[in-house]
Every structure is written in structure tokens, then in C-alpha cells.
């Protein structure tokens, strides 16, 4: 249950916001159990429940005719502009829907009170701040070079998009006056859509009046587009995803990230080996088949995830349908609590990149470490083979709080495997001695990575207690949460290494595990993670 936030303060609405609310109610948009704007600690604006909200209860409903969509925009009086510039406003451009809405918003904004959407437009923030607007000093507080590069790339991409757009639209001075082509106007619409549009589970890119008032959280409160009495559910939206797995899109990379499969790992081990006798040759032949099988299964899994469509969902527009925000099965909001919705399965990296904020205890968060493959091997022949085969690139590994870093462990294990170990131990844990070596190496890699940070996790927590400004607060949350995940992973590795040493001298698994976790912080959570690994080891 979401509890009453005692320190929250109701802010007086400005005239534009009051006009917006009157307009929305007159057009049958409903949000009867929430109030806005409310100031929540540490200093952001959100929505508050004024009465209890129960699971599966609709929080906001917006009729179909009140949705600002790419279809509405395309069929407007500037339709010919879209049709005459297909390079920008058709499917050949992956960002065409975004550009259609940007153009439409600028067009409608310049109509002033003559616009059908006037009340919505004047209520929107004049300036939306996202990561690309942070100063260099503010971005450096994230202690993440990847996000620094992402913000630069994000801004460069927007400026290129603006340049292409302006070149096309300035051909229509009878519709778009010079002041409408200013970068500030484009930037306003671009950010408004980027931070407030509904995209995945609606027929068209959509702005939904009033629905933008809810902040994001790891809640099961969700949006849907369906008939008023239709049952709403979101549990099947992410089949093939683990319960806490993110759905981040790719980020810009200063140095390209390389991927490696099991067959390539086997090639490195084999071709980096100078002494292949008959028994080892037979093992390699068997391992080739196993590598191909694992790679095929993993590729199939990725394809299923990418192609998956939620069953029983027809994203077909209908005048009787509504966009609804619905409390999830496990969500109950008591009066006085902040009311949220889920924007998606976003890590803090993506939340910062797109929206400019980060969350404590984000279940979809991860730490991302980057390693040159040559740093994962101490075998000079393997390293030379990597270089000769162009496999000596940068590899990225996601480390999650409630999981062992199995991808990293598999790479290290495969590079350390030799003929003295069973073939079953090449890709999976099947040799205690090899596992001890693998975990020792993984711990060293993580130690080296976390030692690069200029502040410790403990210092970040102290700084968070000093009531920092909001952007610094989000930066401190971001970097401390990453370090927390890395430290948690190292704690798990330490526990497993001690377990392996006990198993090596004949201890019983269950007894050894219980002894290790008896006085461990978060013993139950650690046990779940470790038991998954031990089941593989058996």
C-alpha cells in the first residue's frame, strides 16, 4: 500500500492550470480521486490521492475524442505538408510519428485561443529539463562517462532533427511564420512529446490530457486503451522477461560494444591452446555442438522477446474507447499518498536519459561494466588469438541486484577451462576448482571497476542526507544505486566462494549454505540468488 506522505504540500494552481482542469472536466476527462499540483520531498511536483484508490480501479480516464494523436495531427489542415515531405513524415523515417506531432503542436500553439487544444497547450511547462540540459558539472556528478556521452549524442540528434525539419517547413511561410521555426519552439514540442507521449499500447503516438500528471514509479499501475467496461490487465505485456528485467533501448556508445557467443568463446579457448591431444580434440568436438545449441536457444529467446505481442489486445481505434490509467492488482493508495503510474521497465540510466530523474530501489536498475575481452584472460595465446580475430573489443555486462552476473562468469569460465576439467564445466558450473578460479577473477574485475569511482557508496549516502538540490539529488541517487548493486554482487561472490571452499572439503550444500547466511544481511534474498546457482552446480 502507498502511504500518506505527511510532508507533502498542496500548491495553489495558477489560472492556466485551473482553466485546463475546467476544460478537461467539460470534455468528460475524469480524475476524481487525485489532486494536483502537490509538492513532494525532496522537491518535485506530483499527484496526491484525496481518497483511497483500490486495486484495478480507474484513476484517470480520457475519452478517445480527447486524445491528441498522430492520426489527428496528420488529418489536420496541414495534412498536405506531411504528404509533400514523405522523407520526414512517412514510415521511411523511423521518427516520422514524433515529427508529425511536433509539427502539429507548434501549429496549434501559434493559433492561441483559436486552437481546439488551447487549454492543454497553455498548461504545459514552458521548459522541460532532461539530461541533455544539465551542465557539464551536473552531468559529471553522475560519475558515468556513458551517460555523459548519451546526453551529448541526444542533443546532437535533436539539433540534426530540427535542422531537417526546419528546412522542410520553411517552404510553407503561409502556415509557419519565422518565429514558429525557432529552435526554442521545436525544442519545447520535442521534449513535451519525449516525456509525455504514450506510445506502446495505443493505436498511435498519443498525448492524453491530465494523464501526464502522474509521476513514474516501480508500480503496477498502468495505462491501457480499451472500452469503458473492458477488463484491463498488463501482466502479459512482458512475457519472456524476467520479473525485474529492464526493457531499455540501446544507448549511444562512444566506443562500439561487441557481443560474443558460445561458439566464439570456444574458438578462443581452442585456438589459444598449443597442446591439443586426442582426448582434448574429442572434448572440443562435443563442445562445438553444445555451443551451437546454446547460441541457437539464446537467439530464439531474443527473437521471441522482440516479436512478442500481448494477447487479447487490439490496438484499433474506436470512438467508444478510452485511455485509462488503472491501479495494478497489487496497488492500493491511501488518502494522502502520491499516486504513480509505470512509464515502463526503465533502469535509472534510461530514466535519467529520457526524463531527467532517477529512483531509489528501482527494481529494473542495473550496473553496467565494460571490459576489454583481453582483460578476462591471463593466457597469452588466447589474447593473441583475440587480437588476430578482432575479438579484442569492449564487452558490456549488466549486473543486477537480485542475480548473479552469469554472463560475465560464463566468459571467464570458458577462457579458464582446460583439459583437466570435465567438458560439462566449459559453459556451466560443473567443477568446484574451476568455479573458484572463475569467481576470484570476476571479483577482481568488479573490484577494479568500483575503485574507479571518485567517491565511495558510503560517502554518496552521506551527501544524500545533506538536502542537495534536485538535480544533484538525482545524480547522487543514480551513482549510489549503481555502487550498491556492484557491492551486492561482490557480497554474493564472497559468499559463494566460501561455500565452494566448504564443498571442496566435503561439506553438505544445505548445511554450508545455512551457515553462511545465518547472520547475513538480507539472508533470504541472498539465499534465493545463490540457490539458483547451486542448482546449476549440482
mmCIF file of N, CA and C in Angstrom, residues 40 57 101 107 118 167 181 199 202 231 274 284 290 352 362 369 386 416 493 501 513 525 527:
data_model
loop_
_atom_site.group_PDB
_atom_site.id
_atom_site.type_symbol
_atom_site.label_atom_id
_atom_site.label_comp_id
_atom_site.label_asym_id
_atom_site.label_seq_id
_atom_site.Cartn_x
_atom_site.Cartn_y
_atom_site.Cartn_z
ATOM 1 N N UNK A 40 6.136 17.214 -3.303
ATOM 2 C CA UNK A 40 6.604 16.075 -2.506
ATOM 3 C C UNK A 40 8.102 16.219 -2.235
ATOM 4 N N UNK A 57 -8.803 -0.173 -9.890
ATOM 5 C CA UNK A 57 -9.702 0.979 -10.030
ATOM 6 C C UNK A 57 -9.114 1.967 -11.033
ATOM 7 N N UNK A 101 3.728 14.899 -34.732
ATOM 8 C CA UNK A 101 3.187 15.523 -33.518
ATOM 9 C C UNK A 101 3.896 16.832 -33.177
ATOM 10 N N UNK A 107 2.049 24.177 -34.620
ATOM 11 C CA UNK A 107 0.964 24.776 -35.399
ATOM 12 C C UNK A 107 -0.199 25.181 -34.487
ATOM 13 N N UNK A 118 -6.115 24.533 -27.014
ATOM 14 C CA UNK A 118 -5.521 25.697 -26.347
ATOM 15 C C UNK A 118 -5.293 25.461 -24.855
ATOM 16 N N UNK A 167 14.247 22.915 -42.530
ATOM 17 C CA UNK A 167 14.484 23.018 -43.972
ATOM 18 C C UNK A 167 13.219 22.687 -44.766
ATOM 19 N N UNK A 181 9.472 28.803 -36.407
ATOM 20 C CA UNK A 181 10.561 27.904 -36.797
ATOM 21 C C UNK A 181 11.764 28.013 -35.866
ATOM 22 N N UNK A 199 3.030 5.551 -26.188
ATOM 23 C CA UNK A 199 3.478 5.020 -27.476
ATOM 24 C C UNK A 199 3.146 3.548 -27.673
ATOM 25 N N UNK A 202 -1.069 1.880 -27.425
ATOM 26 C CA UNK A 202 -2.118 2.708 -28.022
ATOM 27 C C UNK A 202 -1.994 2.592 -29.542
ATOM 28 N N UNK A 231 -12.215 -5.380 -19.242
ATOM 29 C CA UNK A 231 -11.253 -5.702 -18.183
ATOM 30 C C UNK A 231 -9.860 -5.296 -18.639
ATOM 31 N N UNK A 274 47.944 -24.511 -27.324
ATOM 32 C CA UNK A 274 49.031 -25.071 -28.133
ATOM 33 C C UNK A 274 49.101 -26.586 -28.057
ATOM 34 N N UNK A 284 36.556 -30.984 -27.575
ATOM 35 C CA UNK A 284 36.223 -29.798 -28.367
ATOM 36 C C UNK A 284 35.122 -30.096 -29.382
ATOM 37 N N UNK A 290 27.531 -28.353 -28.412
ATOM 38 C CA UNK A 290 26.882 -27.731 -27.258
ATOM 39 C C UNK A 290 26.827 -26.211 -27.419
ATOM 40 N N UNK A 352 17.027 8.735 -16.412
ATOM 41 C CA UNK A 352 17.796 9.974 -16.472
ATOM 42 C C UNK A 352 17.909 10.484 -17.899
ATOM 43 N N UNK A 362 15.154 1.062 -7.558
ATOM 44 C CA UNK A 362 14.492 0.792 -8.840
ATOM 45 C C UNK A 362 14.690 -0.679 -9.193
ATOM 46 N N UNK A 369 29.065 -2.735 -16.476
ATOM 47 C CA UNK A 369 30.521 -2.652 -16.522
ATOM 48 C C UNK A 369 30.988 -2.981 -17.933
ATOM 49 N N UNK A 386 42.605 -13.443 -29.775
ATOM 50 C CA UNK A 386 41.564 -12.405 -29.747
ATOM 51 C C UNK A 386 41.950 -11.232 -30.642
ATOM 52 N N UNK A 416 39.051 -19.864 -18.905
ATOM 53 C CA UNK A 416 39.926 -20.536 -17.941
ATOM 54 C C UNK A 416 39.848 -22.061 -18.035
ATOM 55 N N UNK A 493 29.394 -12.937 -4.439
ATOM 56 C CA UNK A 493 30.573 -13.684 -4.877
ATOM 57 C C UNK A 493 31.370 -14.185 -3.675
ATOM 58 N N UNK A 501 34.560 -23.398 -1.182
ATOM 59 C CA UNK A 501 35.681 -23.929 -0.408
ATOM 60 C C UNK A 501 35.204 -24.996 0.572
ATOM 61 N N UNK A 513 25.277 -23.709 3.217
ATOM 62 C CA UNK A 513 24.531 -22.510 2.827
ATOM 63 C C UNK A 513 23.879 -21.855 4.041
ATOM 64 N N UNK A 525 16.978 -13.071 0.688
ATOM 65 C CA UNK A 525 17.199 -12.647 -0.694
ATOM 66 C C UNK A 525 18.453 -13.262 -1.272
ATOM 67 N N UNK A 527 19.801 -16.028 -0.341
ATOM 68 C CA UNK A 527 19.591 -17.473 -0.480
ATOM 69 C C UNK A 527 18.929 -17.806 -1.808
#
